[in-house]
Amino acid sequence: MSKTLILEGSRIHDIGSFYDQINGLFMADESWQLGPSLDALNDLLYGGFGVLQGNEPLTLIWRDIAQSRAALGRDATRRYYQDKLAQPQRYHQARIRQELALLERGEGLTYFDIILEIIADHPNITLVPA
């Protein structure tokens, strides 16, 4: 049996609010919350905790996806990389600078684009833009 979840894009204004929405959908019955991490998002989508128990089918309806695309676009992605550059002990600086340079040239992926790639890597999840 397939589950259906609705992600309210109108409530996404930045990376933090994206994870607020994800936690509200996927982690509502858990005693802990997912942090703002693309790796954690990917792990969540594999299932095993939250609403996903394993590789079960899921339809994810993303309402107001255009607003989310804008909110998680170039400016949010720039801030994301700049935050990583401010923590040289935690992140590979050369790689982050390279990703930032690609973004500034219009060739790099935005945070929104990366999220879409992560979702696409999970064949049990059907994304329905709305």
Coordinates of N, CA and C in Angstrom, one line a residue:
M1 N 0.8 -1.2 0.0 CA 0.0 0.0 0.0 C 0.9 1.2 0.0
S2 N 0.6 2.1 -0.9 CA 1.4 3.3 -1.0 C 0.9 4.4 -0.1
K3 N 1.9 5.1 0.5 CA 1.6 6.3 1.3 C 1.6 7.5 0.5
T4 N 0.9 8.6 0.9 CA 1.0 9.9 0.2 C 1.2 10.9 1.3
L5 N 2.2 11.8 1.0 CA 2.5 12.9 1.9 C 2.5 14.2 1.1
I6 N 2.1 15.3 1.7 CA 2.0 16.5 1.0 C 2.9 17.5 1.7
L7 N 3.9 18.0 0.9 CA 4.9 19.0 1.3 C 4.4 20.3 0.9
E8 N 4.2 21.2 1.9 CA 3.6 22.5 1.7 C 4.7 23.5 1.3
G9 N 5.0 23.7 0.0 CA 6.0 24.6 -0.4 C 5.8 26.0 0.0
S10 N 4.6 26.4 0.2 CA 4.3 27.8 0.6 C 4.9 28.1 2.0
R11 N 5.2 27.1 2.7 CA 5.8 27.3 4.1 C 7.3 27.2 4.1
I12 N 7.9 27.0 2.9 CA 9.4 26.9 2.8 C 9.9 28.2 2.3
H13 N 10.7 28.8 3.2 CA 11.3 30.2 2.9 C 12.8 30.1 2.9
D14 N 13.4 29.0 3.4 CA 14.8 28.9 3.5 C 15.1 27.4 3.8
I15 N 16.4 27.1 4.0 CA 16.8 25.7 4.2 C 16.2 25.2 5.5
G16 N 16.2 26.0 6.6 CA 15.7 25.6 7.9 C 14.2 25.3 7.8
S17 N 13.4 26.1 7.1 CA 12.0 25.9 7.0 C 11.7 24.6 6.1
F18 N 12.6 24.3 5.2 CA 12.4 23.1 4.4 C 12.5 21.9 5.4
Y19 N 13.5 21.9 6.3 CA 13.6 20.8 7.2 C 12.5 20.8 8.2
D20 N 12.0 21.9 8.6 CA 10.8 22.0 9.4 C 9.6 21.2 8.8
Q21 N 9.4 21.4 7.5 CA 8.4 20.7 6.7 C 8.6 19.2 6.7
I22 N 9.9 18.9 6.4 CA 10.3 17.5 6.3 C 10.0 16.8 7.6
N23 N 10.5 17.4 8.7 CA 10.3 16.8 10.0 C 8.8 16.6 10.3
G24 N 8.0 17.6 10.0 CA 6.6 17.6 10.3 C 5.9 16.4 9.5
L25 N 6.4 16.1 8.3 CA 5.8 15.1 7.5 C 6.3 13.7 7.9
F26 N 7.6 13.6 7.9 CA 8.3 12.3 8.0 C 8.6 11.9 9.5
M27 N 8.7 12.8 10.4 CA 9.2 12.5 11.7 C 8.2 12.9 12.8
A28 N 7.0 13.1 12.5 CA 6.0 13.6 13.5 C 5.9 12.7 14.7
D29 N 6.0 11.4 14.5 CA 5.9 10.5 15.7 C 7.2 10.0 16.3
E30 N 8.3 10.7 15.9 CA 9.6 10.3 16.5 C 9.9 11.3 17.6
S31 N 10.8 10.9 18.5 CA 11.2 11.7 19.6 C 12.4 12.6 19.3
W32 N 12.8 12.5 18.0 CA 13.9 13.3 17.6 C 13.6 13.9 16.2
Q33 N 14.4 14.9 15.8 CA 14.2 15.6 14.5 C 15.4 15.5 13.6
L34 N 15.1 15.5 12.4 CA 16.2 15.5 11.4 C 16.9 16.8 11.3
G35 N 18.2 16.9 11.4 CA 18.9 18.2 11.3 C 19.0 18.6 9.8
P36 N 19.4 19.9 9.6 CA 19.5 20.4 8.2 C 20.7 19.8 7.5
S37 N 20.5 18.7 6.9 CA 21.6 18.0 6.3 C 21.1 17.2 5.1
L38 N 21.8 17.4 4.0 CA 21.4 16.6 2.8 C 21.7 15.1 2.9
D39 N 22.7 14.8 3.6 CA 23.0 13.4 3.9 C 21.9 12.8 4.8
A40 N 21.5 13.5 5.8 CA 20.4 13.0 6.7 C 19.1 12.9 5.9
L41 N 18.8 13.8 5.0 CA 17.6 13.7 4.1 C 17.7 12.4 3.3
N42 N 18.8 12.2 2.7 CA 19.0 11.0 1.9 C 18.8 9.7 2.8
D43 N 19.4 9.7 4.0 CA 19.2 8.6 4.9 C 17.7 8.4 5.2
L44 N 17.0 9.5 5.5 CA 15.6 9.4 5.9 C 14.8 8.7 4.8
L45 N 15.1 9.1 3.5 CA 14.4 8.5 2.4 C 14.6 7.1 2.1
Y46 N 15.7 6.5 2.7 CA 15.9 5.0 2.6 C 14.9 4.3 3.5
G47 N 14.3 5.0 4.5 CA 13.3 4.4 5.4 C 13.9 3.7 6.6
G48 N 13.1 3.2 7.4 CA 13.5 2.5 8.6 C 13.2 3.3 9.9
F49 N 12.9 4.6 9.7 CA 12.4 5.4 10.9 C 11.5 6.5 10.3
G50 N 10.8 7.1 11.2 CA 9.8 8.0 10.7 C 8.6 7.3 10.0
V51 N 8.0 7.9 9.1 CA 6.8 7.3 8.4 C 7.2 6.3 7.4
L52 N 8.5 6.3 6.9 CA 8.9 5.3 5.9 C 9.6 4.1 6.7
Q53 N 9.0 3.0 6.5 CA 9.5 1.8 7.0 C 10.0 0.9 5.9
G54 N 11.3 1.1 5.6 CA 11.9 0.4 4.5 C 11.6 1.0 3.1
N55 N 11.6 0.2 2.1 CA 11.5 0.7 0.7 C 10.1 0.7 0.2
E56 N 9.1 1.0 1.1 CA 7.7 1.1 0.7 C 7.5 2.2 -0.3
P57 N 6.5 2.1 -1.2 CA 6.2 3.1 -2.1 C 5.6 4.4 -1.4
L58 N 6.0 5.5 -1.9 CA 5.5 6.8 -1.3 C 5.3 7.8 -2.4
T59 N 4.2 8.5 -2.4 CA 3.9 9.6 -3.3 C 4.1 10.8 -2.5
L60 N 5.0 11.7 -2.9 CA 5.3 13.0 -2.3 C 4.8 14.1 -3.2
I61 N 3.7 14.7 -2.7 CA 3.1 15.8 -3.5 C 3.7 17.1 -2.9
W62 N 4.4 17.8 -3.8 CA 5.1 19.1 -3.4 C 4.3 20.2 -3.9
R63 N 3.5 20.8 -3.1 CA 2.6 22.0 -3.5 C 3.5 23.2 -3.5
D64 N 3.1 24.1 -4.3 CA 3.8 25.4 -4.5 C 5.3 25.2 -4.7
I65 N 5.6 24.2 -5.5 CA 7.0 23.8 -5.8 C 7.8 25.0 -6.4
A66 N 7.2 25.9 -7.1 CA 7.9 27.0 -7.7 C 8.4 27.9 -6.6
Q67 N 7.6 28.1 -5.6 CA 8.1 29.0 -4.4 C 9.2 28.3 -3.7
S68 N 9.2 27.0 -3.6 CA 10.3 26.3 -2.9 C 11.6 26.4 -3.8
R69 N 11.4 26.3 -5.1 CA 12.5 26.4 -6.0 C 13.2 27.7 -5.8
A70 N 12.4 28.8 -5.7 CA 13.0 30.1 -5.5 C 13.6 30.2 -4.1
A71 N 12.9 29.7 -3.1 CA 13.4 29.9 -1.7 C 14.7 29.1 -1.4
L72 N 14.9 28.0 -2.2 CA 16.1 27.1 -2.0 C 17.0 27.2 -3.2
G73 N 16.9 28.4 -3.9 CA 17.7 28.6 -5.1 C 19.1 29.2 -4.8
R74 N 19.5 30.0 -5.7 CA 20.9 30.5 -5.7 C 21.3 31.2 -4.4
D75 N 20.5 32.1 -3.9 CA 20.8 32.8 -2.7 C 21.0 31.9 -1.5
A76 N 20.0 31.0 -1.3 CA 20.1 30.1 -0.2 C 21.3 29.1 -0.3
T77 N 21.5 28.7 -1.5 CA 22.7 27.8 -1.8 C 24.0 28.6 -1.5
R78 N 24.1 29.8 -1.9 CA 25.3 30.6 -1.6 C 25.5 30.7 -0.1
R79 N 24.5 31.0 0.7 CA 24.6 31.0 2.1 C 25.0 29.7 2.7
Y80 N 24.4 28.6 2.2 CA 24.8 27.2 2.6 C 26.3 27.0 2.4
Y81 N 26.8 27.3 1.3 CA 28.3 27.1 1.0 C 29.1 28.1 1.9
Q82 N 28.7 29.3 2.0 CA 29.4 30.3 2.9 C 29.5 29.8 4.3
D83 N 28.4 29.2 4.8 CA 28.4 28.7 6.2 C 29.4 27.5 6.3
K84 N 29.5 26.7 5.3 CA 30.5 25.6 5.3 C 31.9 26.2 5.2
L85 N 32.1 27.2 4.4 CA 33.5 27.8 4.4 C 33.9 28.5 5.7
A86 N 32.9 28.8 6.5 CA 33.2 29.4 7.8 C 33.6 28.3 8.9
Q87 N 33.5 27.1 8.5 CA 33.9 26.0 9.3 C 34.9 25.1 8.7
P88 N 36.1 25.6 8.5 CA 37.2 24.9 7.8 C 37.6 23.5 8.4
Q89 N 37.4 23.4 9.7 CA 37.7 22.2 10.4 C 36.7 21.0 10.1
R90 N 35.6 21.4 9.6 CA 34.5 20.4 9.3 C 34.3 20.0 7.9
Y91 N 34.7 21.0 7.0 CA 34.3 20.7 5.5 C 35.5 20.9 4.7
H92 N 35.5 20.2 3.6 CA 36.6 20.2 2.6 C 36.5 21.5 1.8
Q93 N 37.4 22.5 2.2 CA 37.3 23.9 1.7 C 37.4 24.0 0.2
A94 N 38.4 23.3 -0.4 CA 38.6 23.4 -1.9 C 37.3 22.9 -2.6
R95 N 36.7 21.9 -2.2 CA 35.5 21.4 -2.8 C 34.4 22.4 -2.7
I96 N 34.2 22.9 -1.5 CA 33.1 23.9 -1.3 C 33.4 25.1 -2.1
R97 N 34.6 25.6 -2.2 CA 34.9 26.8 -3.0 C 34.6 26.5 -4.5
Q98 N 34.9 25.3 -4.9 CA 34.6 24.9 -6.3 C 33.1 24.9 -6.6
E99 N 32.3 24.3 -5.7 CA 30.9 24.3 -5.8 C 30.3 25.7 -5.8
L100 N 30.8 26.6 -5.0 CA 30.4 27.9 -4.9 C 30.7 28.7 -6.2
A101 N 31.9 28.5 -6.8 CA 32.3 29.1 -8.0 C 31.3 28.6 -9.2
L102 N 31.0 27.3 -9.2 CA 30.1 26.8 -10.2 C 28.7 27.5 -10.1
L103 N 28.3 27.6 -8.9 CA 27.0 28.2 -8.6 C 27.0 29.7 -9.1
E104 N 28.0 30.4 -8.8 CA 28.1 31.8 -9.2 C 28.2 32.0 -10.7
R105 N 28.7 31.0 -11.4 CA 28.8 31.0 -12.9 C 27.5 30.5 -13.5
G106 N 26.5 30.1 -12.7 CA 25.3 29.6 -13.2 C 25.3 28.2 -13.6
E107 N 26.4 27.5 -13.3 CA 26.6 26.1 -13.7 C 26.4 25.1 -12.6
G108 N 26.3 25.5 -11.4 CA 26.2 24.6 -10.3 C 24.8 24.3 -9.9
L109 N 24.6 23.3 -9.1 CA 23.3 23.0 -8.6 C 22.9 23.8 -7.5
T110 N 21.6 24.2 -7.4 CA 21.1 24.9 -6.2 C 20.7 23.8 -5.2
Y111 N 20.5 24.3 -4.0 CA 20.0 23.4 -2.9 C 18.8 22.6 -3.3
F112 N 17.9 23.3 -4.0 CA 16.7 22.8 -4.5 C 17.0 21.6 -5.5
D113 N 17.9 21.9 -6.4 CA 18.3 20.9 -7.4 C 18.9 19.6 -6.7
I114 N 19.6 19.9 -5.7 CA 20.3 18.7 -5.0 C 19.2 17.9 -4.3
I115 N 18.2 18.6 -3.7 CA 17.1 17.8 -3.1 C 16.4 17.0 -4.1
L116 N 16.1 17.6 -5.3 CA 15.4 16.8 -6.4 C 16.2 15.6 -6.8
E117 N 17.6 15.7 -6.9 CA 18.4 14.6 -7.2 C 18.3 13.5 -6.1
I118 N 18.3 13.9 -4.9 CA 18.3 13.0 -3.8 C 16.9 12.2 -3.9
I119 N 15.9 12.9 -4.1 CA 14.5 12.2 -4.2 C 14.6 11.3 -5.3
A120 N 15.1 11.7 -6.5 CA 15.1 10.8 -7.7 C 16.0 9.6 -7.5
D121 N 16.9 9.6 -6.5 CA 17.7 8.4 -6.2 C 17.0 7.3 -5.5
H122 N 15.7 7.6 -5.1 CA 14.9 6.7 -4.4 C 13.7 6.3 -5.2
P123 N 13.9 5.1 -6.0 CA 12.8 4.7 -6.9 C 11.5 4.4 -6.3
N124 N 11.4 4.2 -5.0 CA 10.1 4.0 -4.4 C 9.3 5.3 -4.1
I125 N 10.0 6.4 -4.3 CA 9.3 7.7 -4.1 C 9.0 8.4 -5.4
T126 N 7.7 8.7 -5.5 CA 7.2 9.4 -6.7 C 6.9 10.8 -6.3
L127 N 7.7 11.7 -6.9 CA 7.5 13.2 -6.6 C 6.4 13.7 -7.6
V128 N 5.4 14.4 -7.0 CA 4.4 15.0 -7.8 C 4.4 16.5 -7.6
P129 N 5.0 17.3 -8.5 CA 5.0 18.7 -8.3 C 3.6 19.3 -8.5
A130 N 3.3 20.2 -7.6 CA 1.9 20.8 -7.7 C 2.0 22.3 -7.5

